[in-house]
Coordinates of C-alpha atoms in Angstrom, one line a residue:
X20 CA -71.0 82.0 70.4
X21 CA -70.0 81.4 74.0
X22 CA -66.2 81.7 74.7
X23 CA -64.7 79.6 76.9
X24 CA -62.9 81.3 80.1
X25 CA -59.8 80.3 81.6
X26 CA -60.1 77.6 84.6
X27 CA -58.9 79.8 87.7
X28 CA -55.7 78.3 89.2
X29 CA -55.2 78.8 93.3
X30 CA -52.0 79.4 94.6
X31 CA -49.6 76.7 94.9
X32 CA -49.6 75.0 98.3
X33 CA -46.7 75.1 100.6
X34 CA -47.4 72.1 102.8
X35 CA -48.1 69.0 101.4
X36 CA -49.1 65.0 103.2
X37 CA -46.8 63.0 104.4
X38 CA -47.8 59.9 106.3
X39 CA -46.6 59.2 110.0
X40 CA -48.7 56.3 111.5
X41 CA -46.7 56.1 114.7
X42 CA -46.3 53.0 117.1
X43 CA -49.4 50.2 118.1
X44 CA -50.9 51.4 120.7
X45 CA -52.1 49.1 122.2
X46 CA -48.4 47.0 123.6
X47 CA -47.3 50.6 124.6
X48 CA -50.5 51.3 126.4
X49 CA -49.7 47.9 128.1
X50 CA -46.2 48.5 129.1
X51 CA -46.9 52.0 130.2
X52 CA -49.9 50.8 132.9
X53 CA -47.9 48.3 133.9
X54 CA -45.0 50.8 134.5
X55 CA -47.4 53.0 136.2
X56 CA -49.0 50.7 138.2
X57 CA -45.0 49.7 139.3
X58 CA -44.2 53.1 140.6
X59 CA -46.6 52.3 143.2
X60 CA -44.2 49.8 144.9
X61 CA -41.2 52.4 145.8
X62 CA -43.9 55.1 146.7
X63 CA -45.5 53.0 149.2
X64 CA -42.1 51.2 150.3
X65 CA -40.7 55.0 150.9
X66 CA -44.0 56.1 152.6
X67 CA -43.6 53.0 155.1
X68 CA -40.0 53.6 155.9
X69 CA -40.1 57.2 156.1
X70 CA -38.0 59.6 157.6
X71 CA -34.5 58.9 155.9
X72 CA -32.8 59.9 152.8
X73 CA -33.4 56.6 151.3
X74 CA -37.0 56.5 151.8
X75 CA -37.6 60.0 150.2
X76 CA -35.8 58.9 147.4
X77 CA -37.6 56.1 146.2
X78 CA -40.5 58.4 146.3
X79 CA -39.5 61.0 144.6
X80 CA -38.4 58.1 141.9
X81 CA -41.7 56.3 142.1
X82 CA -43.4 59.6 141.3
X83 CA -41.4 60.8 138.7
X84 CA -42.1 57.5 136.7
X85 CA -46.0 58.1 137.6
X86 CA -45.8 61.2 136.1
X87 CA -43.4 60.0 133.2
X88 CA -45.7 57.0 132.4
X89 CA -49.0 59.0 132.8
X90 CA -47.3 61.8 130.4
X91 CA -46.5 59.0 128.1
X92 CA -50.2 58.0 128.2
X93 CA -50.9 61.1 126.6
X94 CA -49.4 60.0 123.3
X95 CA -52.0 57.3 122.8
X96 CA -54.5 58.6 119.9
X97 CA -57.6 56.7 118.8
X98 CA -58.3 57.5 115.1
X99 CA -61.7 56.2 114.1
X100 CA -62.2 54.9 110.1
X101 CA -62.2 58.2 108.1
X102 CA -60.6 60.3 109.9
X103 CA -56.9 61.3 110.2
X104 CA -54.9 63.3 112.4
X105 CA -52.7 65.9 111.8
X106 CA -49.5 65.7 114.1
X107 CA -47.1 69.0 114.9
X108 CA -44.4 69.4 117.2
X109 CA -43.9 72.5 118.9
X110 CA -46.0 74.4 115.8
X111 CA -43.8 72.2 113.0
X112 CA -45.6 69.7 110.7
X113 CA -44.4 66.1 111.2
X114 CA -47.2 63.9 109.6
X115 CA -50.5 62.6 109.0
X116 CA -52.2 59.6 111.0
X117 CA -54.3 57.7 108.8
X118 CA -54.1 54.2 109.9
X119 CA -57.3 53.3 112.0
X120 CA -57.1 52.3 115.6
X121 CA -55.2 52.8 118.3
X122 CA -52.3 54.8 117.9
X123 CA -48.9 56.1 119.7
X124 CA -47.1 59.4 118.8
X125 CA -44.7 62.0 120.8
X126 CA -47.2 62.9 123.6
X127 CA -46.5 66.7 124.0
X128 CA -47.6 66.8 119.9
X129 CA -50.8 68.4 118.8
X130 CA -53.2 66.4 117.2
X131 CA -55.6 68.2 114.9
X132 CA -58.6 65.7 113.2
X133 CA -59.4 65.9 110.2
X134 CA -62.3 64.1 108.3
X135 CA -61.8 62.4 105.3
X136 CA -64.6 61.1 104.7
X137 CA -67.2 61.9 101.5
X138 CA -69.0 64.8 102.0
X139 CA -72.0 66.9 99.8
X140 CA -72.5 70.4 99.6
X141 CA -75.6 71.9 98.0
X142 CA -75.2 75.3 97.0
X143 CA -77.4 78.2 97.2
X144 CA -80.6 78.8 94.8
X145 CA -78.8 81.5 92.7
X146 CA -80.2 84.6 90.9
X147 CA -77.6 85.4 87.8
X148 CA -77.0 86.4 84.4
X149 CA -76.4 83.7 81.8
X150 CA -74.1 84.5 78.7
X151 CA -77.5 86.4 77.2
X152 CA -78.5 88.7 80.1
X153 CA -81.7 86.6 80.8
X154 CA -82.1 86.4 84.7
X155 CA -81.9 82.4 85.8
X156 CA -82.0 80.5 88.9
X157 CA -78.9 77.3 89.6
X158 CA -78.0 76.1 92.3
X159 CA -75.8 72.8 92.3
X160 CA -74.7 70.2 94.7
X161 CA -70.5 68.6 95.2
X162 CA -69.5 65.6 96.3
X163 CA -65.9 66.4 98.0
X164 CA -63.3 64.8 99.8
X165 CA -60.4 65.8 101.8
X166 CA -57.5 64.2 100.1
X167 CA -54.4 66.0 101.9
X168 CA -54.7 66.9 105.1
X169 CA -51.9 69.0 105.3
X170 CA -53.4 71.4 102.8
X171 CA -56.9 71.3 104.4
X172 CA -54.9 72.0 107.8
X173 CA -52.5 74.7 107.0
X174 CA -53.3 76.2 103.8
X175 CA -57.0 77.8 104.2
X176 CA -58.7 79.0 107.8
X177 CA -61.4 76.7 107.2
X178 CA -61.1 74.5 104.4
X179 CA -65.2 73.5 104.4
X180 CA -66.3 77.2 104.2
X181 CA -63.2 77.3 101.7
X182 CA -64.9 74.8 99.4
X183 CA -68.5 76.2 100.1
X184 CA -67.7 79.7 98.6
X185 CA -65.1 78.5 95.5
X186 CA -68.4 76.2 94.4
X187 CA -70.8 79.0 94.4
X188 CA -68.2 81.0 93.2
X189 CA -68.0 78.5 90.0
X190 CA -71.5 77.8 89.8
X191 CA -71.8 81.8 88.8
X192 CA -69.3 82.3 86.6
X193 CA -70.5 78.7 84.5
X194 CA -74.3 80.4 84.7
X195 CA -72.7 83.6 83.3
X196 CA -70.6 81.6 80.4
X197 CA -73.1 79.6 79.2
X198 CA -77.0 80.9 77.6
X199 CA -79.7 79.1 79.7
X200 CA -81.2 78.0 76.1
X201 CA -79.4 78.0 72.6
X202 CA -79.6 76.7 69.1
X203 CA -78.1 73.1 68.4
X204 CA -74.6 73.8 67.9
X205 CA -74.4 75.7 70.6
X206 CA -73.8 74.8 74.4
X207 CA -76.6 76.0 77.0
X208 CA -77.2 74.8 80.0
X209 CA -80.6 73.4 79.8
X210 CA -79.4 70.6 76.8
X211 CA -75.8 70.3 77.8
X212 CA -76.3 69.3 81.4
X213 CA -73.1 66.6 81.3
X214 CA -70.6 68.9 79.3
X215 CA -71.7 72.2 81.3
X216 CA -71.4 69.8 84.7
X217 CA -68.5 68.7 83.5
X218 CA -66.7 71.8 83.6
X219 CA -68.2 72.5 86.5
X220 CA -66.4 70.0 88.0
X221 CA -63.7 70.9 86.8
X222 CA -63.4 74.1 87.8
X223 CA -64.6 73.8 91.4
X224 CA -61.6 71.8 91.5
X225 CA -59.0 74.1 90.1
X226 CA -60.3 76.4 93.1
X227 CA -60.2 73.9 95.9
X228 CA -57.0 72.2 95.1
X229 CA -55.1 74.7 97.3
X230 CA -57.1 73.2 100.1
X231 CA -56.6 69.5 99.9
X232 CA -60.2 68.7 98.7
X233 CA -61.0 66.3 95.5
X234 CA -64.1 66.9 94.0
X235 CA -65.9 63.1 93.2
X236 CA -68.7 65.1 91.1
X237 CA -71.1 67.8 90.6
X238 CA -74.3 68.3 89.6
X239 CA -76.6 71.4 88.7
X240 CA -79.6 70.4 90.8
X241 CA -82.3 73.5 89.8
X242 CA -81.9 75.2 87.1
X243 CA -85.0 78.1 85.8
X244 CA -85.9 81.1 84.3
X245 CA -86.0 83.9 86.9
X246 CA -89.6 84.6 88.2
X247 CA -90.1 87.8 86.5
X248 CA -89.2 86.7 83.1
X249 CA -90.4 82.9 83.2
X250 CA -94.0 83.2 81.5
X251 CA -92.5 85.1 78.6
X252 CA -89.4 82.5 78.5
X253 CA -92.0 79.4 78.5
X254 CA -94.2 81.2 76.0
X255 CA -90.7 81.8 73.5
X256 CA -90.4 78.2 74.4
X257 CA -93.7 77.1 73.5
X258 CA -93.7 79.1 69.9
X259 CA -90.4 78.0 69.1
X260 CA -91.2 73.8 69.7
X261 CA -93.9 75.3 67.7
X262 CA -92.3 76.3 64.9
X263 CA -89.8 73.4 64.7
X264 CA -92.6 71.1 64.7
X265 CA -94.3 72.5 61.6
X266 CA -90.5 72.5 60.1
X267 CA -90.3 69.0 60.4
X268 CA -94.4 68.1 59.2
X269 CA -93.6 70.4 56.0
X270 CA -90.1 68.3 55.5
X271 CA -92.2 65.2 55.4
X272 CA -94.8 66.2 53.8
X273 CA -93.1 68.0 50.9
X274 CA -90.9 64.2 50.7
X275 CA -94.4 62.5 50.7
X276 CA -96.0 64.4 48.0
X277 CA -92.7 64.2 45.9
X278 CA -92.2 60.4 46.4
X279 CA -96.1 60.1 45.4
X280 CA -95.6 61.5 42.0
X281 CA -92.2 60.2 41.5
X282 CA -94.5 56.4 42.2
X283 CA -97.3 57.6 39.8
X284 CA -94.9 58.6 37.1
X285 CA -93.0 55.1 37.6
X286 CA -95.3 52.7 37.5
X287 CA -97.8 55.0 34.7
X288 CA -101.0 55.0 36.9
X289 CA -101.9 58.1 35.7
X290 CA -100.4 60.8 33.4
X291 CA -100.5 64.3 35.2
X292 CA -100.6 67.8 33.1
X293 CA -98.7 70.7 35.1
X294 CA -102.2 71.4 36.7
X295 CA -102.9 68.4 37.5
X296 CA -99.6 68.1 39.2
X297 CA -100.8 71.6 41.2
X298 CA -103.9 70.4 42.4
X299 CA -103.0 66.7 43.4
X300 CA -100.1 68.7 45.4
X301 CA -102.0 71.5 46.9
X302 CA -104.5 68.5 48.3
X303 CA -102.1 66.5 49.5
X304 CA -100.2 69.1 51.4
X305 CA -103.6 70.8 53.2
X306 CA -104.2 67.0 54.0
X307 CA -100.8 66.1 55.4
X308 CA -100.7 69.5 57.1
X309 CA -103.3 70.4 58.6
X310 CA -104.6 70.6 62.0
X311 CA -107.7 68.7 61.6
X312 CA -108.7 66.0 60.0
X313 CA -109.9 66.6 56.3
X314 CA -113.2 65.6 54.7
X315 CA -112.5 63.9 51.4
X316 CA -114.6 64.7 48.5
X317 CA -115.1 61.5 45.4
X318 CA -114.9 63.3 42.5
X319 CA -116.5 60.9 40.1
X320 CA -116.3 63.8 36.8
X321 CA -113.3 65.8 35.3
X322 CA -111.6 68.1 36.6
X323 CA -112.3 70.7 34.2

């Protein structure tokens, strides 16, 4: 009987989303080239009318709005459609970008990108252990998606290595909980595929959740008997369909033979001695159970 292990819980995160979509871009872009394009006038004007304190003024005022409208230039941020930007000021969290387009934020922020769009990642074909020691192959592939970028930011190194070992760490432990073949009321992993993926969802996402990342879905992609042990496993296989086959032709056979006599002794066709009874069932049974086809035999005299 497989026992079910405890889903493995992360840490809780310390940082979490918070949406700050800034200004339109595009007016303050605007404003600021035409402010930039303005501090031309008192430069040249000074230049022209040079020496005098005046003069050297309105340079040094026409140059420091240059620089203050090319610094504010900085702040414009272009976030394309599934993607989002993580905003801090001087190393503090302030926000999330999410909106598409042309955006305007503090310009001496960092922005970090972060994609959230869907991604897959196929794990690698694994040699463990199921629950009864036999030596299998899995590998598996998740469908993931950054759904806080704060988390994905700040909370792991790199969250997409982060997500690649937790979900080959899972696919392991669900090879070792689970026997790669069992009997009907048991779950295995070869006749169970939605449950046993199921879980497996399940916990990949219990181990990424410190991260940011939803998991859409997974799937065990290859799933096998270990090289060394695969002829013997398919040749266990074969003998047991075997066996469960002639099960089921004896069940239906025996139900045959017994709703034949019940028929006989219904409608009084015939009237059968305890021999009789034998023989008619010991015929019927090599006839409905046997490999080949039978030759019948007209016996036109008694049977004694």
């Amino acid at each position: 009987m497989t026992i079910d292990q405890p889903v493995v819980e992360m840490p809780a995160p310390q940082v979490r989303e918070r949406r700050t979509d800034g200004l339109p871009g595009i007016p303050i872009a605007l404003v600021l080239l035409i402010v930039l394009l303005g501090s031309a006038a008192p430069i040249i004007y000074g230049a022209q009318n040079a020496p005098g304190a005046g003069p050297v003024t309105l340079i040094v005022l026409g140059v420091v709005v240059a620089l203050a409208a090319l610094l504010g230039l900085c702040g414009l941020t272009a976030v394309a459609p599934g993607e989002a930007r993580v905003v801090q000021l001087l190393g503090r969290y302030t926000g999330t970008i999410r909106a598409d387009g042309l955006r305007w934020v503090n310009p001496i922020t960092n922005r970090q990108k972060v994609s959230t769009r869907v991604r897959n990642h196929e794990t690698e074909l694994a040699k463990v252990n199921d629950a009864d020691g036999n030596p299998i192959q899995i590998a598996a592939v998740v469908v993931w998606q950054v759904s806080d970028t704060a988390k994905a930011a700040f909370e792991v190194d790199d969250f997409v290595e982060f997500v690649a070992i937790q979900s080959e760490t899972a696919v392991r432990h669900i090879a070792n909980s689970y026997p790669y073949d069992a009997p009907e009321d048991q779950l295995s992993l070869r006749d169970n595929a939605d449950e046993i993926t199921g879980r497996l969802s399940a916990e990949i996402a219990a181990r990424v959740t410190a991260a940011g990342v939803e998991v859409i879905e997974s799937r065990i992609t290859r799933l096998s008997y270990a090289p060394e042990i695969a002829q013997v496993m398919l040749q266990r296989q074969q003998a047991n369909a075997v066996v469960a086959a002639r099960t089921r032709i004896v069940e239906g056979a025996v139900g045959m033979v017994e709703l034949a006599l019940s028929r006989l002794a219904e409608h009084d066709v015939v009237e059968l001695d305890e021999e009789r009874k034998a023989t008619m069932v010991s015929n019927l049974l090599v006839v409905l159970c046997g490999d080949r086809g039978t030759q019948p035999i007209v016996n036109a005299g008694s049977l004694y």
